[in-house]
mmCIF file of C-alpha atoms in Angstrom:
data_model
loop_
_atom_site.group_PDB
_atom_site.id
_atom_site.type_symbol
_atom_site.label_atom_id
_atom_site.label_comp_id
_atom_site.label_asym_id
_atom_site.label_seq_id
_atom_site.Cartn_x
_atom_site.Cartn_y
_atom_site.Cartn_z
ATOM 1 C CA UNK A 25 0.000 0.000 0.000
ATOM 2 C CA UNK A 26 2.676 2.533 0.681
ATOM 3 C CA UNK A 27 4.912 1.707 -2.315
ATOM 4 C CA UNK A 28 1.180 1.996 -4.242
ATOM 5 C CA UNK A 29 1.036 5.137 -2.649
ATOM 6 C CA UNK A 30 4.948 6.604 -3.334
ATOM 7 C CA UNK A 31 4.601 5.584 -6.854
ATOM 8 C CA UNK A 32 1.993 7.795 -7.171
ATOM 9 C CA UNK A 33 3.482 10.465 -6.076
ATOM 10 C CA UNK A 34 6.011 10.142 -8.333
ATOM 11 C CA UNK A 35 4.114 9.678 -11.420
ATOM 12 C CA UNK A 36 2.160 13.189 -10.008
ATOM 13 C CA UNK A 37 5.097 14.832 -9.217
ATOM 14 C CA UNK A 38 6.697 13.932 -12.827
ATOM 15 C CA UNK A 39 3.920 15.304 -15.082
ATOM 16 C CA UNK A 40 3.497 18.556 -12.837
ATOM 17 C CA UNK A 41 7.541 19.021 -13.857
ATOM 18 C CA UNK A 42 6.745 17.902 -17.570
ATOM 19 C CA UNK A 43 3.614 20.536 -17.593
ATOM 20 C CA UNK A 44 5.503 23.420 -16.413
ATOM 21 C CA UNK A 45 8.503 22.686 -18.632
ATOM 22 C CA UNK A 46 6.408 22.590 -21.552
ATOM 23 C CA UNK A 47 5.088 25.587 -20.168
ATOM 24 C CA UNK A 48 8.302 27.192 -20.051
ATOM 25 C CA UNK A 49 9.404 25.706 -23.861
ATOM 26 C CA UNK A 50 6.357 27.213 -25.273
ATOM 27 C CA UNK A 51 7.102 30.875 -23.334
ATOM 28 C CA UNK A 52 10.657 30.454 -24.559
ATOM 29 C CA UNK A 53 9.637 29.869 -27.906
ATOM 30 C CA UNK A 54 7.164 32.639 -28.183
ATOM 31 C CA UNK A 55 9.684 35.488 -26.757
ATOM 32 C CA UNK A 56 11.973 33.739 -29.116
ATOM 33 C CA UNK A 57 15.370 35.661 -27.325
ATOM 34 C CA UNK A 58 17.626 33.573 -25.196
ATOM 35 C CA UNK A 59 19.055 36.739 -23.833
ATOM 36 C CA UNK A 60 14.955 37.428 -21.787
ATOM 37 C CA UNK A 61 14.214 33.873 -21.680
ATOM 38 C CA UNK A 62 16.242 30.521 -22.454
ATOM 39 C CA UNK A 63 14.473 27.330 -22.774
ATOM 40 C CA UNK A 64 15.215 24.432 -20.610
ATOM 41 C CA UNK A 65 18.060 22.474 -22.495
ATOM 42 C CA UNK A 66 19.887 25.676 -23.065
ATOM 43 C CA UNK A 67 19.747 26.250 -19.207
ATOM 44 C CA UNK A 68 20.307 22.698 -19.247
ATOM 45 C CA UNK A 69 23.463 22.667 -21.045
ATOM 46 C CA UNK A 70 25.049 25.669 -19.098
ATOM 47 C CA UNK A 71 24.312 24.188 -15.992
ATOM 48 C CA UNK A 72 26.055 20.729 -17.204
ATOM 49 C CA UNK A 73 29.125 23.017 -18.629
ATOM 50 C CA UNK A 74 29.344 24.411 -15.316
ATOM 51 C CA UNK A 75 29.027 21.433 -13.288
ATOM 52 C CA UNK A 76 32.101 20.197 -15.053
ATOM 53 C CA UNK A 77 34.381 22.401 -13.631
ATOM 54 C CA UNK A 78 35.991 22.545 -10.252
ATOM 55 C CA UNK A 79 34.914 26.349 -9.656
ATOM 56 C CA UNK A 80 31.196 25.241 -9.527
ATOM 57 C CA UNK A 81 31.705 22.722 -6.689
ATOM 58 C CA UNK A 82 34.252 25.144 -4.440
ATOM 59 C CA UNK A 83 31.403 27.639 -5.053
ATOM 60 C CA UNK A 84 28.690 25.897 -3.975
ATOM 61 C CA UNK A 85 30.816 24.328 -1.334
ATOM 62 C CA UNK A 86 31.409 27.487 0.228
ATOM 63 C CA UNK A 87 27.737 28.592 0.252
ATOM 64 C CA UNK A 88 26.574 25.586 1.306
ATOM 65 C CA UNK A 89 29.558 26.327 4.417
ATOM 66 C CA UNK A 90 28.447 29.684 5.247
ATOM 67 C CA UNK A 91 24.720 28.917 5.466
ATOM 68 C CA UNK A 92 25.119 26.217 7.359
ATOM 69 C CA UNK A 93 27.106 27.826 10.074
ATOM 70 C CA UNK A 94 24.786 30.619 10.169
ATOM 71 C CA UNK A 95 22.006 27.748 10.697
ATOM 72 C CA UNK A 96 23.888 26.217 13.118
ATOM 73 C CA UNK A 97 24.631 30.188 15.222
ATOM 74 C CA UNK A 98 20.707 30.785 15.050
ATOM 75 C CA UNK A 99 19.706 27.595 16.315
ATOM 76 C CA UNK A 100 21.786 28.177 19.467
ATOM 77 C CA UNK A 101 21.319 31.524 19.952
ATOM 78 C CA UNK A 102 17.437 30.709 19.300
ATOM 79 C CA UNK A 103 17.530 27.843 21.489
ATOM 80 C CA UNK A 104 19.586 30.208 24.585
ATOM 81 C CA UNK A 105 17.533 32.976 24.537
ATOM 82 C CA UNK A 106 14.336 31.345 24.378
ATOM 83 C CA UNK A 107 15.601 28.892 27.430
ATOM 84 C CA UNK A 108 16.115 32.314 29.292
ATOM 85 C CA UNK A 109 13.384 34.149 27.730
ATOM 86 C CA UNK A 110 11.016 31.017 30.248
ATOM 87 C CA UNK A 111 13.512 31.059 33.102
ATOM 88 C CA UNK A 112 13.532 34.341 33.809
ATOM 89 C CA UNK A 113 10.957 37.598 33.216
ATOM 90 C CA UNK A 114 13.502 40.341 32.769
ATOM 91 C CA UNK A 115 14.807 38.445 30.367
ATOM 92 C CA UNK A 116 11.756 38.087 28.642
ATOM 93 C CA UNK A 117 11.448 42.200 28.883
ATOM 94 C CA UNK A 118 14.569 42.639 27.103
ATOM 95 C CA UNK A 119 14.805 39.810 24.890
ATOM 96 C CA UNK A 120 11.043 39.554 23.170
ATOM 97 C CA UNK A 121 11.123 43.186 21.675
ATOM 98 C CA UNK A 122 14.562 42.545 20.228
ATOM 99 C CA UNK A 123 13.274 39.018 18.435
ATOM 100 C CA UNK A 124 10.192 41.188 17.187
ATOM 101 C CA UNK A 125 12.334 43.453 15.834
ATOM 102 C CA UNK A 126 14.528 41.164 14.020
ATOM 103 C CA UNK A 127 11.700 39.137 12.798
ATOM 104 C CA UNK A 128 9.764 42.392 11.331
ATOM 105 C CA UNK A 129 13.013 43.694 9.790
ATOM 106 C CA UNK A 130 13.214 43.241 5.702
ATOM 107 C CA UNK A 131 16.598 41.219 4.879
ATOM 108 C CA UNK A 132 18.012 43.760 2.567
ATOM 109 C CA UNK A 133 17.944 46.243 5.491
ATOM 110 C CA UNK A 134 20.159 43.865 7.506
ATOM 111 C CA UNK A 135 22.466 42.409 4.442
ATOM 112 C CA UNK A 136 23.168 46.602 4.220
ATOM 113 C CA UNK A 137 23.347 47.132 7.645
ATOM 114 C CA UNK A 138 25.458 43.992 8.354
ATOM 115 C CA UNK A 139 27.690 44.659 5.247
ATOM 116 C CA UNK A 140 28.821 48.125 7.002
ATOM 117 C CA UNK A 141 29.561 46.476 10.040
ATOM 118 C CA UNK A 142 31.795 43.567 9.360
ATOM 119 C CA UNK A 143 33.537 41.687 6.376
ATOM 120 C CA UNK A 144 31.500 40.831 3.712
ATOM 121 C CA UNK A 145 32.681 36.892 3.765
ATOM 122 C CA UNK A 146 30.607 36.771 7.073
ATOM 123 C CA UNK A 147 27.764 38.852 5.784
ATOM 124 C CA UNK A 148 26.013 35.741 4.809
ATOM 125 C CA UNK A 149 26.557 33.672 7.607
ATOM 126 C CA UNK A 150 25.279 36.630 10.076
ATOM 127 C CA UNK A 151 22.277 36.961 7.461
ATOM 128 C CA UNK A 152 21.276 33.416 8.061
ATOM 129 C CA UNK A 153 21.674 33.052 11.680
ATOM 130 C CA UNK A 154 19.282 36.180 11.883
ATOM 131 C CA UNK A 155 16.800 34.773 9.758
ATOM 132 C CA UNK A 156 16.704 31.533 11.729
ATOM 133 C CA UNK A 157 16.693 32.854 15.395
ATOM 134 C CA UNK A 158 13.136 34.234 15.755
ATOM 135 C CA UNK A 159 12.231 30.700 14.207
ATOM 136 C CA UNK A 160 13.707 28.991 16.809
ATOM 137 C CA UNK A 161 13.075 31.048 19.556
ATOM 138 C CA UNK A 162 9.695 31.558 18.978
ATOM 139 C CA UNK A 163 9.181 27.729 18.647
ATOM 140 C CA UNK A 164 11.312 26.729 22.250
ATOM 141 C CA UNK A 165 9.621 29.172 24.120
ATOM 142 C CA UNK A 166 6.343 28.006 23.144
ATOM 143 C CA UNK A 167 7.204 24.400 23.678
ATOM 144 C CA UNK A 168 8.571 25.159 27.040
ATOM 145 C CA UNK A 169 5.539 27.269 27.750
ATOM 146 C CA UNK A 170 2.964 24.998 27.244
ATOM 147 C CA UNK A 171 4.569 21.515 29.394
ATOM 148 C CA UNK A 172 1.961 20.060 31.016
ATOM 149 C CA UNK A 173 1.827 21.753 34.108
ATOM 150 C CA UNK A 174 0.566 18.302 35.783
ATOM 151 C CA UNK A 175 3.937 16.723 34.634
ATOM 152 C CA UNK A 176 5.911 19.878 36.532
ATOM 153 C CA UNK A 177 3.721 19.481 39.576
ATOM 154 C CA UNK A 178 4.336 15.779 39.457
ATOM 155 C CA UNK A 179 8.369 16.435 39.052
ATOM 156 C CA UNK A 180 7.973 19.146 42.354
ATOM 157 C CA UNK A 181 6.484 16.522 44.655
ATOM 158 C CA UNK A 182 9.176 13.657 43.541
ATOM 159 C CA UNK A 183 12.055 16.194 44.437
ATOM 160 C CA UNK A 184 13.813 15.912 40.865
ATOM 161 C CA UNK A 185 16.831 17.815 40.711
ATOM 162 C CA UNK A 186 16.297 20.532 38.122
ATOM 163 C CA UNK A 187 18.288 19.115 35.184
ATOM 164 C CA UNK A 188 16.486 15.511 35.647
ATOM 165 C CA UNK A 189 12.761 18.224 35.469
ATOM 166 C CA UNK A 190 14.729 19.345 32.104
ATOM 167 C CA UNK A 191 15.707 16.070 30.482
ATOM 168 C CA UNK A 192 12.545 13.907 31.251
ATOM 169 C CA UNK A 193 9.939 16.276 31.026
ATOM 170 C CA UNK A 194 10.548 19.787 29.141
ATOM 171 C CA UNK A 195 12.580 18.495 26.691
ATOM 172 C CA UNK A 196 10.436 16.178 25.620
ATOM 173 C CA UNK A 197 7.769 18.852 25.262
ATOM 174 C CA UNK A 198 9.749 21.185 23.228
ATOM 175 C CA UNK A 199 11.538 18.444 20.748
ATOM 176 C CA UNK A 200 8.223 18.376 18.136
ATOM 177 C CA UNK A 201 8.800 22.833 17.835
ATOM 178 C CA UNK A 202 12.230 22.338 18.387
ATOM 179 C CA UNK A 203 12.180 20.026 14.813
ATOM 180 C CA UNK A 204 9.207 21.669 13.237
ATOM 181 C CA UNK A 205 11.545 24.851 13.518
ATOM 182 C CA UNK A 206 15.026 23.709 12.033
ATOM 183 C CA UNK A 207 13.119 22.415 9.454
ATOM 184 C CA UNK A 208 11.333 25.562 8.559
ATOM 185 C CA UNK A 209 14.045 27.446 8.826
ATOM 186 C CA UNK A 210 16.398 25.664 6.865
ATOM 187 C CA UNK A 211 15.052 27.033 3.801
ATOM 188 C CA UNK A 212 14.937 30.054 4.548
ATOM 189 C CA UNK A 213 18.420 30.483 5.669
ATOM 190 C CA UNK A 214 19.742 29.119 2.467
ATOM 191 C CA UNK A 215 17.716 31.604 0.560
ATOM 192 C CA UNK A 216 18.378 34.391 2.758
ATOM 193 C CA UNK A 217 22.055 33.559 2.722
ATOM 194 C CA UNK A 218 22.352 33.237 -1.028
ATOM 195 C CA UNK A 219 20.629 36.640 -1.009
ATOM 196 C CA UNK A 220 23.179 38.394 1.362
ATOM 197 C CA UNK A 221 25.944 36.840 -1.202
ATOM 198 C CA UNK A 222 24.206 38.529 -4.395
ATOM 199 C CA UNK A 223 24.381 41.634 -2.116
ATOM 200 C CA UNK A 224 28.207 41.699 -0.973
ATOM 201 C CA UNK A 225 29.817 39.340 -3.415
ATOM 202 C CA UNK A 226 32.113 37.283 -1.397
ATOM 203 C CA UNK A 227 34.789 34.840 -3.102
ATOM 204 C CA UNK A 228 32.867 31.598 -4.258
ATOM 205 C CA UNK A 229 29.679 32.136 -3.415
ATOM 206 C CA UNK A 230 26.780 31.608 -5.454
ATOM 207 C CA UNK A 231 24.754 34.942 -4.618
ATOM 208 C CA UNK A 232 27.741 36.397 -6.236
ATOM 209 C CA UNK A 233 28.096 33.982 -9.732
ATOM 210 C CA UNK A 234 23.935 35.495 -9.699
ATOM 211 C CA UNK A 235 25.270 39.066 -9.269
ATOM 212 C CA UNK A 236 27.568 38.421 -12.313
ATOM 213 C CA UNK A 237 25.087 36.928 -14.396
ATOM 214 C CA UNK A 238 22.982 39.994 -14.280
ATOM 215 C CA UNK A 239 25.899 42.224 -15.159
ATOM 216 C CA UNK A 240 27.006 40.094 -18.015
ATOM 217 C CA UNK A 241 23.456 39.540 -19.430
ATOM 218 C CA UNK A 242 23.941 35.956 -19.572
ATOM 219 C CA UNK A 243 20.619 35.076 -18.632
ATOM 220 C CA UNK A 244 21.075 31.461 -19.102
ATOM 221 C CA UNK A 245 23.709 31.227 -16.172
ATOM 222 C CA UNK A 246 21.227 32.856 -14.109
ATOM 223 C CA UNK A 247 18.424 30.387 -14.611
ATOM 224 C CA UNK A 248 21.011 28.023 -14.638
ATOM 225 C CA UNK A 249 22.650 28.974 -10.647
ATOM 226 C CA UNK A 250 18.756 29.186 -9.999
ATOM 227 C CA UNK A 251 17.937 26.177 -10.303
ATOM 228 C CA UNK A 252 21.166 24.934 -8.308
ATOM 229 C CA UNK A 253 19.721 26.976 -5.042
ATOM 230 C CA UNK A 254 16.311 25.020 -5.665
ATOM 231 C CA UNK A 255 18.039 21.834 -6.455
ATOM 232 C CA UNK A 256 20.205 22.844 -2.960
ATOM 233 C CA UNK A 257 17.317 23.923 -0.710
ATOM 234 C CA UNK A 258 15.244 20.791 -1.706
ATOM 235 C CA UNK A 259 18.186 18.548 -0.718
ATOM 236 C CA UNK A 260 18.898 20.611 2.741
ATOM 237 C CA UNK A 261 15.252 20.164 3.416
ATOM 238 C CA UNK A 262 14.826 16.844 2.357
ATOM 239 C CA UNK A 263 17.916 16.075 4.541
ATOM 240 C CA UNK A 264 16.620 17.992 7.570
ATOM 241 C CA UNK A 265 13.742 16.074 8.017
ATOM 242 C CA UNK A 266 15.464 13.001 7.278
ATOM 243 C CA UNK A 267 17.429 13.490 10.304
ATOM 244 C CA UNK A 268 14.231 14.697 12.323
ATOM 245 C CA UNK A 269 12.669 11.006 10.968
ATOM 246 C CA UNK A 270 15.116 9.450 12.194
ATOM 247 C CA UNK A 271 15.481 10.815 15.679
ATOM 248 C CA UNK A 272 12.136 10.763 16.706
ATOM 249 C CA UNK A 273 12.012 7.001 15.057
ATOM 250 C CA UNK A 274 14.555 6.073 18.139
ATOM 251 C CA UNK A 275 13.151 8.238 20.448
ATOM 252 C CA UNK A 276 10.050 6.186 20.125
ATOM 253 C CA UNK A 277 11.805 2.888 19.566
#
């Protein structure tokens, strides 16, 4: 039944792609100019030239590198501050209009700001830790609000220590936001980070191959490092909530 059910999917999943490339032939072939709008196998073939060079994986190496520390800064700095944000109330004075602030604040204004303030290799990885800390924060401190006060009433009479209150009954209560917010974010960390790169053009980055495309007109290396950042944020996704499978498999096992 599930294999019924996958294969399915699949066979949906491939004619939506075949519809909306034939979509994009026919718009190609009506605009007729491959400098507004290449078709597929010319984007094709420019992304298969440039996946045969070394350049193209250090590039998207690099990216992938930056936006992943940035993920990785965000999550802890979402997961800190949202632990104290609970623990203590001036903390939650202080802290909760800063996250607000961040949160409401468009990216440009911060890849600007940021690019002032520091070198522009770490632009990106600043970017995406930004971008993923209200996630995160927002997330833990709900899951840590809303433990079953029964459970905490339970742990008060038994005398646990306060790390054994942590491990065996918060934690557990905040692991389902905890994962439904890494894997939210991932994606937009990756596109927030390729962003800040097309802003400050770092060495090897693919924000900046984009810039260059733009100021070269060569529209089908555009399309071309577009569709590597969708073929990239799928995977990172995909791979995200693999891992979040997989955990909570053994967690229950």
């Amino acid at each position: 039944m599930g294999s019924t059910i996958s294969l399915k999917g699949i066979v949906r999943g491939t004619l939506a792609l075949l519809f909306w490339l034939a979509v994009w032939q026919l718009a190609a072939m009506r605009v007729d100019s491959i400098l507004f709008l290449p078709t597929p196998l010319q984007v094709l073939r420019r992304l298969a030239a440039l996946t045969a060079t070394a350049a193209f994986w250090q590039t998207a190496l690099f990216s992938l590198l930056r936006v992943a520390l940035g993920m990785l800064l965000g999550t802890l700095l979402g997961v800190v501050l949202g632990a104290l944000t609970c623990a203590f109330r001036w903390a939650d004075t202080i802290l909760s209009p800063a996250v607000s602030v961040i949160r409401a604040t468009p990216v440009a204004s911060f890849i600007l700001l940021v690019f002032l303030w520091t070198d522009k290799g770490q632009v990106p990885v600043i970017i995406a830790a930004l971008m993923v800390l209200p996630i995160v924060y927002g997330n833990v401190t709900r899951g840590i609000r809303e433990t079953d006060p029964k459970l905490l009433e339970l742990a008060h009479v038994y005398r646990f220590s306060r790390w054994k209150t942590v491990r065996l009954i918060i934690l557990p209560s905040v692991r389902p936001y905890f994962f439904s917010a890494v894997t939210t974010a991932m994606g937009l960390a990756w596109k927030s980070g390729v962003a800040a790169e097309a802003l400050c053009w770092p060495k090897l980055a693919i924000g900046t191959q984009i810039y260059n495309t733009k100021l070269y007109f060569e529209t089908p290396d555009l399309f071309a490092w577009t569709l590597v950042v969708i073929l990239l944020s799928l995977g990172l996704e995909r791979l995200i909530a693999l891992l979040v499978r997989r955990v909570e498999g053994r967690d229950a096992a």
